[in-house]
Structure formats: C-alpha cells, structure tokens
Amino acid sequence: MRAWLAVIVRVFAFVGKELIETFRRPGAIVSLVLGPFLIMAVFGLGYSGVRRPLETVIVASPSSQVPRDVATYQEMAGPAFHIVEVSPDREAAEASVREGRIDMAIVTPDDPEGTFRAGKQSVLEIIVDEVDPVDENYAAILAGMLTDEINQRVIEGAVREGEGVAIDAGNPEAAMVPADVIASPARSEVHNIAPSTPHVLSYFGPAVLALILQHLAVTLVSLSLVRERTSGIMELFRISPVSPAEILAGKIIAFGVLGAVVSFATVGLLAVGFHIPILGPPALITATIALFLLASIGVGLFIAVIADSERQAVQLSLLVLLAAVFFSGFVLGIDEFTAPVRALAYLLPVTHGITLLQDLMLRGATNAPWELGALALIAAVTLLLSWSLMRRSMTTA
C-alpha cells in the first residue's frame, strides 16, 4: 500500500511540475485558444464559400452567324461567368488568358446552325492557362455546363421550328408541349437531409479544434520531455526511484488536463461565439476528445524519445503539423488520395479526430465508429513504444 502511495505521489509530482511550468506562461495558453479562432473568424468573414465568376471573353469570328452582344452570352453562361466582351480576335484573347487579365476564352464555332443541319457536332473551344489542377477541373466543369445550356437552346430552337411546320400542316396539337420542356424534360432539386445547415465556419470549426489539440499535445509534450533529457534532469531520474511508466503517466495526466481546459474553452467558443451546433451526446463528444488527446500525446511522447535535441523535436512536430494540414481531410477529402497515401493519413490522430468531431457535432452521430478504435490503437502503440524506448535509455549506463 505504501509503495502504491509513493507511485501516486511521484506521478502527481510530475503533473504539478508540468502544469505549473505551463501556466507560468498564460499568454501562450491564451494564444493557443484565441489565436487559431481569430484566424478562423477572419477566414469565415472573408471566405464566402462561393467562387468568384470567371472573367471570360467570347471569341466570335466576323464571318460566324452567332450573336454579338454580351447580354446573350451572359444569360446563357449564368453567374459562374462574367462575360467581359465578345471579340473577333482570337490571338488577343489567348494573350489575355496567358497574361492573367482574364481567366478563360471561349471560341465559338463559325456556323453552328449549318453544322447542326449537316448532322455534325459543333466544337466550343475553351482556352485556359491553369497550373492548379483544381482550378482546371473547375473550369472544365463550368465549360461542360455552358455546353449543356447551348445544346438545350439548340434543341429548343429545333423543336419550335418543327412545331411551326406541324401547325402550318394543320396539326395544332404539336404545340401542346412547350419547346423548353421537350428540350429539358427533367430538372434537379437538392434536398439536404443533414441535421445541420452547411456553413463554412460550422464545417471547419471541429476540424480546427482537432488540429489545435493535436498540435498542442504533440509540441508541448515532445518539448517537455526533450528539455528534461538535454538539461540533465533525466540523469537524476535514472538514480531515483522514478520509473519510465511514472514519468509517462505524469506527462499524460498533466497535458491531458491542459488539453481538457483548451478543449472546453474551444468548444465554448465554437458554440457561443460562432453559433456552431453541437448535436451529439456531450458524454460521447467528451470521450472522443479524451481518446483523441491520448493518441496525440502518445505521438508527442514518441517524437520526444526519438529526438536528440529540442530543434529536432520542433522539426518533427512541424512535419506532423504539415502532414495534418495536407493529409487529414482538413483541406482535401481523404477519398481524393490514393490508397497508400490514405493508409499513411490514417496513422495521424487528427485524421480520425476531424471525422469524428464533425460527425458528432454537426450530425449528432457517426457512421465510422471504427475510427474510435483507430485512435485507441494509435494511443496504445505510441505509448507502448515510448515506454519501451524510454525504459531502455534509462537503464543503459
């Protein structure tokens, strides 16, 4: 019994030391919570979630039979395009695209009606200058939508012409179905059955929370342990009755408490400051955050035991942060990566944390409970490896 009391005392001595050292710098704690959300607020106010219209020039040769006025093309193109002008000069339009003055040039066919009557397809040439694959795909999608609109209008014209011929031939019933219905007999209506309304801030809020907690845990834990190793304190631990398990337990509890404080403050800001819905059971959300913190602390401890200096620990922590930003689903969906990259992404706690917190907060439940198991596995493996490597280093003379 006395031995167990001694273990508890030593563990909570580490807890007290870590918390005191951390809370001696209240500015750092405030910046950890308020800093990212200040950035998030600016992001939410500045980002509408809607792309700006593409600045577009229509190229129509002088001999073509297509319309010449901007209003006609703007009506067909819709709000995704801003038709700047209708120009007869293809080379000037290409130069404007290349120099970045416009986003797109659309070259119309010379005689679309004659080509249609000849039973052939007209080609609508789209000219862009993009190195971003996302922007290139976006331009291609919009060009396809514009082509569909043009095709529909061609069909409407042909139907109206056919109806006029039929009526002149003595068949008034030919006009019973409007030409626009024949050209486009179906339309789509989106019914979103999600329990919360999609919004930029509400979607990215849980993701920012997960990113903050992982970076907090990984950076502070790794620096704390590496600092003790490089300052010589670990040499004192070798000759003391303190065991590696007690050191790790103290770190886990201390930074778990710190993470809980940051989580509580962050979730409060999300709910009260940004009016982000929290639909899931509070107990399940709390358990998920606790498991996520444990896995993140495990990653931080593993970095600490393999790093030989504070500089290397910072470098490894930044690499984890960069990987979290690019591969966790924060920027791009996990499904957009190849299978090997997805497998590496699932090694990051934040990948599972983002999915679970978004589901629980915005949907009220999750369809991926296996991600809780993945977090538990990451925590178990990293903590076991950290304990084993620390035990070896403390017992090595």
Tab-separated table of C-alpha atoms in Angstrom:
chain	number	residue	atom	x	y	z
A	1	MET	CA	0.000	0.000	0.000
A	2	ARG	CA	2.828	2.344	0.925
A	3	ALA	CA	4.559	1.565	-2.384
A	4	TRP	CA	1.434	2.471	-4.349
A	5	LEU	CA	1.121	5.746	-2.437
A	6	ALA	CA	4.715	6.548	-3.318
A	7	VAL	CA	3.997	5.885	-7.009
A	8	ILE	CA	0.938	8.146	-6.917
A	9	VAL	CA	2.899	10.902	-5.178
A	10	ARG	CA	5.687	10.739	-7.770
A	11	VAL	CA	3.209	10.740	-10.685
A	12	PHE	CA	1.340	13.765	-9.389
A	13	ALA	CA	4.638	15.499	-8.660
A	14	PHE	CA	5.243	15.342	-12.414
A	15	VAL	CA	1.693	16.517	-13.047
A	16	GLY	CA	2.180	19.538	-10.792
A	17	LYS	CA	5.543	20.388	-12.319
A	18	GLU	CA	4.201	20.318	-15.882
A	19	LEU	CA	1.071	22.318	-15.075
A	20	ILE	CA	3.000	24.960	-13.108
A	21	GLU	CA	5.573	25.369	-15.882
A	22	THR	CA	2.812	25.639	-18.487
A	23	PHE	CA	0.572	28.057	-16.588
A	24	ARG	CA	3.542	30.293	-15.805
A	25	ARG	CA	3.081	31.417	-19.420
A	26	PRO	CA	-0.633	32.323	-19.567
A	27	GLY	CA	-0.090	34.261	-22.774
A	28	ALA	CA	0.878	31.047	-24.529
A	29	ILE	CA	-2.295	29.307	-23.350
A	30	VAL	CA	-4.499	32.220	-24.427
A	31	SER	CA	-2.806	32.384	-27.818
A	32	LEU	CA	-3.251	28.642	-28.275
A	33	VAL	CA	-7.005	29.034	-27.852
A	34	LEU	CA	-7.786	32.502	-29.179
A	35	GLY	CA	-5.133	32.705	-31.898
A	36	PRO	CA	-6.481	29.954	-34.158
A	37	PHE	CA	-10.049	31.147	-33.655
A	38	LEU	CA	-9.142	34.704	-34.515
A	39	ILE	CA	-7.720	33.345	-37.750
A	40	MET	CA	-10.843	31.230	-38.175
A	41	ALA	CA	-13.086	34.275	-37.659
A	42	VAL	CA	-11.190	36.227	-40.319
A	43	PHE	CA	-11.386	33.174	-42.583
A	44	GLY	CA	-15.121	32.861	-42.053
A	45	LEU	CA	-15.748	36.559	-42.667
A	46	GLY	CA	-13.534	36.663	-45.727
A	47	TYR	CA	-14.449	33.368	-47.365
A	48	SER	CA	-17.976	33.121	-48.715
A	49	GLY	CA	-17.742	29.515	-49.887
A	50	VAL	CA	-18.609	30.659	-53.417
A	51	ARG	CA	-16.021	31.057	-56.145
A	52	ARG	CA	-15.788	34.366	-57.931
A	53	PRO	CA	-17.104	34.458	-61.512
A	54	LEU	CA	-14.537	33.603	-64.150
A	55	GLU	CA	-13.572	36.595	-66.273
A	56	THR	CA	-14.350	35.359	-69.776
A	57	VAL	CA	-14.019	36.635	-73.326
A	58	ILE	CA	-16.166	35.191	-76.124
A	59	VAL	CA	-14.313	34.882	-79.430
A	60	ALA	CA	-16.604	35.051	-82.468
A	61	SER	CA	-15.134	35.415	-85.941
A	62	PRO	CA	-16.628	38.149	-88.155
A	63	SER	CA	-17.974	35.549	-90.605
A	64	SER	CA	-19.802	33.475	-87.978
A	65	GLN	CA	-23.579	33.517	-87.527
A	66	VAL	CA	-23.506	33.591	-83.708
A	67	PRO	CA	-24.807	36.525	-81.598
A	68	ARG	CA	-22.527	39.501	-80.934
A	69	ASP	CA	-23.955	41.009	-77.769
A	70	VAL	CA	-22.562	40.338	-74.295
A	71	ALA	CA	-26.019	40.082	-72.667
A	72	THR	CA	-26.974	36.984	-74.686
A	73	TYR	CA	-23.851	35.107	-73.644
A	74	GLN	CA	-24.116	36.273	-70.033
A	75	GLU	CA	-27.670	34.910	-69.875
A	76	MET	CA	-26.522	31.539	-71.202
A	77	ALA	CA	-23.375	31.383	-69.056
A	78	GLY	CA	-25.022	32.209	-65.738
A	79	PRO	CA	-23.436	33.675	-62.581
A	80	ALA	CA	-20.342	31.434	-62.706
A	81	PHE	CA	-19.005	33.508	-65.620
A	82	HIS	CA	-18.509	37.218	-66.119
A	83	ILE	CA	-18.545	37.857	-69.861
A	84	VAL	CA	-16.172	40.759	-70.412
A	85	GLU	CA	-16.630	41.195	-74.161
A	86	VAL	CA	-17.311	39.494	-77.456
A	87	SER	CA	-14.142	39.781	-79.515
A	88	PRO	CA	-13.291	38.766	-83.104
A	89	ASP	CA	-9.576	38.480	-82.262
A	90	ARG	CA	-8.609	35.001	-81.029
A	91	GLU	CA	-4.909	35.812	-80.647
A	92	ALA	CA	-5.645	38.813	-78.416
A	93	ALA	CA	-7.970	36.702	-76.272
A	94	GLU	CA	-5.306	33.988	-75.884
A	95	ALA	CA	-2.745	36.629	-74.936
A	96	SER	CA	-5.134	37.996	-72.286
A	97	VAL	CA	-5.523	34.484	-70.839
A	98	ARG	CA	-1.780	33.915	-70.852
A	99	GLU	CA	-1.076	37.258	-69.154
A	100	GLY	CA	-3.724	36.672	-66.481
A	101	ARG	CA	-6.028	39.548	-67.436
A	102	ILE	CA	-8.894	37.074	-67.962
A	103	ASP	CA	-9.497	33.507	-66.765
A	104	MET	CA	-10.974	31.928	-69.868
A	105	ALA	CA	-11.578	32.470	-73.578
A	106	ILE	CA	-14.432	30.654	-75.326
A	107	VAL	CA	-14.097	30.296	-79.095
A	108	THR	CA	-17.481	29.842	-80.749
A	109	PRO	CA	-17.964	27.738	-83.907
A	110	ASP	CA	-18.331	29.630	-87.169
A	111	ASP	CA	-21.655	28.168	-88.302
A	112	PRO	CA	-23.268	26.101	-85.520
A	113	GLU	CA	-26.679	26.021	-87.238
A	114	GLY	CA	-25.270	24.799	-90.540
A	115	THR	CA	-23.144	22.217	-88.745
A	116	PHE	CA	-26.217	21.038	-86.822
A	117	ARG	CA	-28.294	20.699	-90.006
A	118	ALA	CA	-25.446	18.740	-91.565
A	119	GLY	CA	-25.740	16.216	-88.713
A	120	LYS	CA	-22.439	17.103	-87.083
A	121	GLN	CA	-21.397	18.444	-83.701
A	122	SER	CA	-20.024	21.950	-83.329
A	123	VAL	CA	-16.929	22.401	-81.192
A	124	LEU	CA	-16.904	25.042	-78.446
A	125	GLU	CA	-13.215	25.594	-77.715
A	126	ILE	CA	-12.274	26.548	-74.150
A	127	ILE	CA	-8.902	28.226	-73.582
A	128	VAL	CA	-7.462	28.431	-70.049
A	129	ASP	CA	-3.998	28.812	-68.542
A	130	GLU	CA	-4.032	26.942	-65.221
A	131	VAL	CA	-1.361	25.115	-63.245
A	132	ASP	CA	-3.733	24.349	-60.367
A	133	PRO	CA	-5.483	21.007	-61.139
A	134	VAL	CA	-8.478	22.021	-59.010
A	135	ASP	CA	-8.964	25.221	-60.999
A	136	GLU	CA	-8.527	23.333	-64.263
A	137	ASN	CA	-11.214	20.820	-63.286
A	138	TYR	CA	-13.483	23.648	-62.127
A	139	ALA	CA	-13.110	25.384	-65.488
A	140	ALA	CA	-13.831	22.115	-67.302
A	141	ILE	CA	-16.996	21.537	-65.237
A	142	LEU	CA	-18.267	25.053	-65.938
A	143	ALA	CA	-17.469	24.662	-69.631
A	144	GLY	CA	-19.488	21.432	-69.687
A	145	MET	CA	-22.433	23.195	-68.027
A	146	LEU	CA	-22.235	26.009	-70.575
A	147	THR	CA	-22.164	23.464	-73.408
A	148	ASP	CA	-25.267	21.775	-71.977
A	149	GLU	CA	-27.051	25.141	-71.893
A	150	ILE	CA	-26.135	25.809	-75.508
A	151	ASN	CA	-27.262	22.322	-76.539
A	152	GLN	CA	-30.582	22.854	-74.788
A	153	ARG	CA	-31.149	26.123	-76.632
A	154	VAL	CA	-30.319	24.496	-79.964
A	155	ILE	CA	-32.834	21.738	-79.231
A	156	GLU	CA	-35.450	24.314	-78.217
A	157	GLY	CA	-34.943	26.150	-81.499
A	158	ALA	CA	-35.237	22.961	-83.489
A	159	VAL	CA	-38.394	21.959	-81.602
A	160	ARG	CA	-40.006	25.354	-82.171
A	161	GLU	CA	-39.191	25.131	-85.857
A	162	GLY	CA	-40.690	21.636	-86.011
A	163	GLU	CA	-43.797	22.777	-84.143
A	164	GLY	CA	-44.263	25.645	-86.600
A	165	VAL	CA	-44.054	23.281	-89.552
A	166	ALA	CA	-46.540	20.886	-87.919
A	167	ILE	CA	-49.000	23.698	-87.119
A	168	ASP	CA	-48.770	25.027	-90.679
A	169	ALA	CA	-49.526	21.492	-91.880
A	170	GLY	CA	-52.768	21.522	-89.899
A	171	ASN	CA	-51.716	19.789	-86.648
A	172	PRO	CA	-52.332	22.322	-83.813
A	173	GLU	CA	-51.692	19.666	-81.132
A	174	ALA	CA	-47.990	19.804	-81.986
A	175	ALA	CA	-47.617	22.861	-79.727
A	176	MET	CA	-49.248	21.287	-76.664
A	177	VAL	CA	-45.857	20.549	-75.056
A	178	PRO	CA	-43.648	23.665	-74.779
A	179	ALA	CA	-40.325	23.569	-76.587
A	180	ASP	CA	-38.314	24.197	-73.414
A	181	VAL	CA	-39.958	21.172	-71.727
A	182	ILE	CA	-39.138	18.962	-74.708
A	183	ALA	CA	-35.540	20.216	-74.728
A	184	SER	CA	-35.172	19.752	-70.971
A	185	PRO	CA	-37.869	17.386	-69.684
A	186	ALA	CA	-36.295	16.990	-66.231
A	187	ARG	CA	-34.687	19.282	-63.674
A	188	SER	CA	-32.925	18.655	-60.395
A	189	GLU	CA	-33.786	19.815	-56.891
A	190	VAL	CA	-31.367	19.303	-53.996
A	191	HIS	CA	-32.844	18.143	-50.675
A	192	ASN	CA	-30.169	18.094	-47.976
A	193	ILE	CA	-31.307	15.768	-45.171
A	194	ALA	CA	-28.350	16.599	-42.904
A	195	PRO	CA	-29.494	17.666	-39.415
A	196	SER	CA	-27.471	20.910	-39.610
A	197	THR	CA	-27.231	23.534	-42.327
A	198	PRO	CA	-23.904	23.537	-44.212
A	199	HIS	CA	-21.767	26.579	-43.430
A	200	VAL	CA	-18.083	27.340	-43.784
A	201	LEU	CA	-17.491	28.065	-40.092
A	202	SER	CA	-19.592	25.167	-38.800
A	203	TYR	CA	-17.806	22.712	-41.098
A	204	PHE	CA	-14.268	23.856	-40.338
A	205	GLY	CA	-14.824	24.540	-36.628
A	206	PRO	CA	-14.482	20.916	-35.433
A	207	ALA	CA	-11.544	20.425	-37.807
A	208	VAL	CA	-9.748	23.435	-36.322
A	209	LEU	CA	-10.428	22.059	-32.833
A	210	ALA	CA	-8.841	18.723	-33.766
A	211	LEU	CA	-5.861	20.422	-35.396
A	212	ILE	CA	-5.290	22.652	-32.329
A	213	LEU	CA	-5.457	19.760	-29.880
A	214	GLN	CA	-3.061	17.541	-31.814
A	215	HIS	CA	-0.531	20.320	-32.355
A	216	LEU	CA	-0.810	21.377	-28.703
A	217	ALA	CA	-0.256	17.850	-27.422
A	218	VAL	CA	2.485	16.865	-29.851
A	219	THR	CA	4.517	20.062	-29.483
A	220	LEU	CA	4.283	20.666	-25.729
A	221	VAL	CA	4.750	17.026	-24.725
A	222	SER	CA	7.727	16.440	-27.012
A	223	LEU	CA	9.463	19.671	-25.991
A	224	SER	CA	8.853	18.979	-22.291
A	225	LEU	CA	10.458	15.548	-22.375
A	226	VAL	CA	13.314	16.519	-24.686
A	227	ARG	CA	14.103	19.524	-22.475
A	228	GLU	CA	14.420	17.216	-19.473
A	229	ARG	CA	16.741	14.921	-21.382
A	230	THR	CA	19.006	17.691	-22.690
A	231	SER	CA	19.118	19.598	-19.383
A	232	GLY	CA	20.381	16.580	-17.434
A	233	ILE	CA	17.243	16.076	-15.332
A	234	MET	CA	16.783	12.634	-16.864
A	235	GLU	CA	20.131	11.606	-15.392
A	236	LEU	CA	18.718	12.337	-11.948
A	237	PHE	CA	15.668	10.235	-12.751
A	238	ARG	CA	17.974	7.296	-13.522
A	239	ILE	CA	19.316	7.166	-9.984
A	240	SER	CA	15.969	7.985	-8.369
A	241	PRO	CA	13.138	5.529	-7.702
A	242	VAL	CA	11.125	7.119	-10.541
A	243	SER	CA	10.196	4.645	-13.291
A	244	PRO	CA	9.573	5.397	-17.008
A	245	ALA	CA	5.912	4.461	-16.546
A	246	GLU	CA	5.541	7.074	-13.778
A	247	ILE	CA	7.152	9.763	-15.930
A	248	LEU	CA	4.863	8.962	-18.849
A	249	ALA	CA	1.808	8.811	-16.603
A	250	GLY	CA	2.634	12.249	-15.200
A	251	LYS	CA	3.031	13.678	-18.694
A	252	ILE	CA	-0.231	12.104	-19.869
A	253	ILE	CA	-2.249	13.395	-16.926
A	254	ALA	CA	-0.712	16.879	-16.967
A	255	PHE	CA	-1.133	17.507	-20.662
A	256	GLY	CA	-4.453	15.708	-20.637
A	257	VAL	CA	-5.686	18.274	-18.089
A	258	LEU	CA	-4.257	21.095	-20.185
A	259	GLY	CA	-5.887	19.660	-23.300
A	260	ALA	CA	-9.197	19.361	-21.459
A	261	VAL	CA	-9.038	23.051	-20.482
A	262	VAL	CA	-8.258	24.086	-24.055
A	263	SER	CA	-10.993	21.764	-25.378
A	264	PHE	CA	-13.599	23.193	-23.008
A	265	ALA	CA	-12.697	26.763	-23.937
A	266	THR	CA	-12.592	25.961	-27.640
A	267	VAL	CA	-15.926	24.153	-27.715
A	268	GLY	CA	-17.416	27.076	-25.792
A	269	LEU	CA	-16.129	29.485	-28.416
A	270	LEU	CA	-17.500	27.285	-31.178
A	271	ALA	CA	-20.954	27.072	-29.620
A	272	VAL	CA	-21.345	30.573	-28.179
A	273	GLY	CA	-19.076	32.717	-30.312
A	274	PHE	CA	-19.613	31.108	-33.718
A	275	HIS	CA	-23.050	29.508	-33.112
A	276	ILE	CA	-21.843	26.130	-34.334
A	277	PRO	CA	-24.343	23.367	-33.484
A	278	ILE	CA	-23.296	20.598	-31.103
A	279	LEU	CA	-25.837	17.861	-31.805
A	280	GLY	CA	-24.080	14.782	-30.401
A	281	PRO	CA	-24.264	13.488	-26.825
A	282	PRO	CA	-21.868	15.527	-24.642
A	283	ALA	CA	-20.544	12.360	-22.977
A	284	LEU	CA	-19.637	10.803	-26.352
A	285	ILE	CA	-18.005	14.016	-27.587
A	286	THR	CA	-16.027	14.255	-24.332
A	287	ALA	CA	-14.892	10.635	-24.605
A	288	THR	CA	-13.871	11.157	-28.221
A	289	ILE	CA	-11.827	14.250	-27.353
A	290	ALA	CA	-10.187	12.397	-24.445
A	291	LEU	CA	-9.228	9.455	-26.668
A	292	PHE	CA	-8.005	11.810	-29.369
A	293	LEU	CA	-5.875	13.699	-26.836
A	294	LEU	CA	-4.399	10.437	-25.555
A	295	ALA	CA	-3.405	9.406	-29.092
A	296	SER	CA	-1.911	12.859	-29.778
A	297	ILE	CA	0.060	12.795	-26.521
A	298	GLY	CA	1.323	9.352	-27.494
A	299	VAL	CA	2.609	10.740	-30.800
A	300	GLY	CA	4.288	13.619	-28.952
A	301	LEU	CA	5.984	11.252	-26.494
A	302	PHE	CA	7.198	9.041	-29.324
A	303	ILE	CA	8.721	12.086	-31.051
A	304	ALA	CA	10.387	13.063	-27.774
A	305	VAL	CA	12.085	9.706	-27.226
A	306	ILE	CA	13.478	9.531	-30.765
A	307	ALA	CA	14.571	13.206	-30.993
A	308	ASP	CA	18.038	14.044	-29.736
A	309	SER	CA	17.514	17.818	-29.352
A	310	GLU	CA	14.802	20.454	-28.996
A	311	ARG	CA	15.479	21.580	-32.558
A	312	GLN	CA	14.801	18.106	-33.913
A	313	ALA	CA	11.668	17.808	-31.784
A	314	VAL	CA	10.367	21.101	-33.194
A	315	GLN	CA	11.169	19.956	-36.730
A	316	LEU	CA	9.362	16.656	-36.263
A	317	SER	CA	6.383	18.431	-34.670
A	318	LEU	CA	6.169	20.791	-37.630
A	319	LEU	CA	6.315	17.842	-40.026
A	320	VAL	CA	3.399	16.273	-38.180
A	321	LEU	CA	1.524	19.588	-38.405
A	322	LEU	CA	2.150	19.878	-42.150
A	323	ALA	CA	1.056	16.293	-42.671
A	324	ALA	CA	-2.071	17.023	-40.630
A	325	VAL	CA	-2.952	20.056	-42.751
A	326	PHE	CA	-2.460	18.335	-46.094
A	327	PHE	CA	-3.471	14.709	-45.489
A	328	SER	CA	-6.000	14.670	-42.639
A	329	GLY	CA	-9.014	15.829	-44.634
A	330	PHE	CA	-8.671	19.394	-43.376
A	331	VAL	CA	-8.044	20.778	-46.875
A	332	LEU	CA	-8.809	17.881	-49.230
A	333	GLY	CA	-11.035	14.888	-48.619
A	334	ILE	CA	-9.305	11.634	-47.692
A	335	ASP	CA	-11.087	9.858	-50.552
A	336	GLU	CA	-9.251	12.035	-53.073
A	337	PHE	CA	-5.892	10.398	-52.229
A	338	THR	CA	-4.548	7.106	-53.464
A	339	ALA	CA	-4.769	4.053	-51.203
A	340	PRO	CA	-1.105	4.157	-49.991
A	341	VAL	CA	-1.408	7.842	-49.053
A	342	ARG	CA	-4.734	7.203	-47.314
A	343	ALA	CA	-3.054	4.477	-45.267
A	344	LEU	CA	-0.391	6.963	-44.118
A	345	ALA	CA	-3.060	9.587	-43.388
A	346	TYR	CA	-4.863	7.163	-41.085
A	347	LEU	CA	-1.711	6.998	-38.923
A	348	LEU	CA	-2.389	10.590	-37.829
A	349	PRO	CA	-4.760	11.018	-34.869
A	350	VAL	CA	-6.137	14.240	-36.390
A	351	THR	CA	-7.461	12.340	-39.420
A	352	HIS	CA	-9.833	10.396	-37.177
A	353	GLY	CA	-10.422	13.355	-34.852
A	354	ILE	CA	-11.691	15.599	-37.660
A	355	THR	CA	-14.114	12.977	-38.982
A	356	LEU	CA	-15.457	12.032	-35.556
A	357	LEU	CA	-15.847	15.595	-34.256
A	358	GLN	CA	-17.527	16.804	-37.451
A	359	ASP	CA	-19.927	13.855	-37.367
A	360	LEU	CA	-20.744	14.119	-33.671
A	361	MET	CA	-21.071	17.894	-33.571
A	362	LEU	CA	-22.830	18.505	-36.900
A	363	ARG	CA	-24.724	15.228	-37.415
A	364	GLY	CA	-25.261	14.023	-33.857
A	365	ALA	CA	-23.773	10.575	-34.574
A	366	THR	CA	-21.083	8.925	-36.652
A	367	ASN	CA	-21.180	6.233	-39.300
A	368	ALA	CA	-17.499	5.439	-38.706
A	369	PRO	CA	-17.208	4.107	-35.132
A	370	TRP	CA	-14.128	2.160	-36.231
A	371	GLU	CA	-12.221	5.462	-36.076
A	372	LEU	CA	-12.565	5.369	-32.286
A	373	GLY	CA	-10.798	2.022	-32.392
A	374	ALA	CA	-8.136	3.516	-34.661
A	375	LEU	CA	-7.480	6.278	-32.119
A	376	ALA	CA	-7.229	3.706	-29.335
A	377	LEU	CA	-4.767	1.661	-31.411
A	378	ILE	CA	-2.604	4.718	-32.196
A	379	ALA	CA	-2.560	5.627	-28.490
A	380	ALA	CA	-1.666	2.079	-27.404
A	381	VAL	CA	1.122	1.624	-29.967
A	382	THR	CA	2.762	5.044	-29.478
A	383	LEU	CA	2.620	4.894	-25.680
A	384	LEU	CA	3.995	1.355	-25.606
A	385	LEU	CA	6.836	2.283	-27.961
A	386	SER	CA	7.585	5.427	-25.941
A	387	TRP	CA	7.681	3.473	-22.673
A	388	SER	CA	9.905	0.785	-24.173
A	389	LEU	CA	12.421	3.262	-25.658
A	390	MET	CA	12.496	5.407	-22.515
A	391	ARG	CA	12.972	2.350	-20.324
A	392	ARG	CA	15.888	1.251	-22.491
A	393	SER	CA	17.518	4.688	-22.391
A	394	MET	CA	17.148	4.980	-18.604
A	395	THR	CA	18.574	1.543	-17.925
A	396	THR	CA	21.516	1.965	-20.310
A	397	ALA	CA	24.609	3.047	-18.476
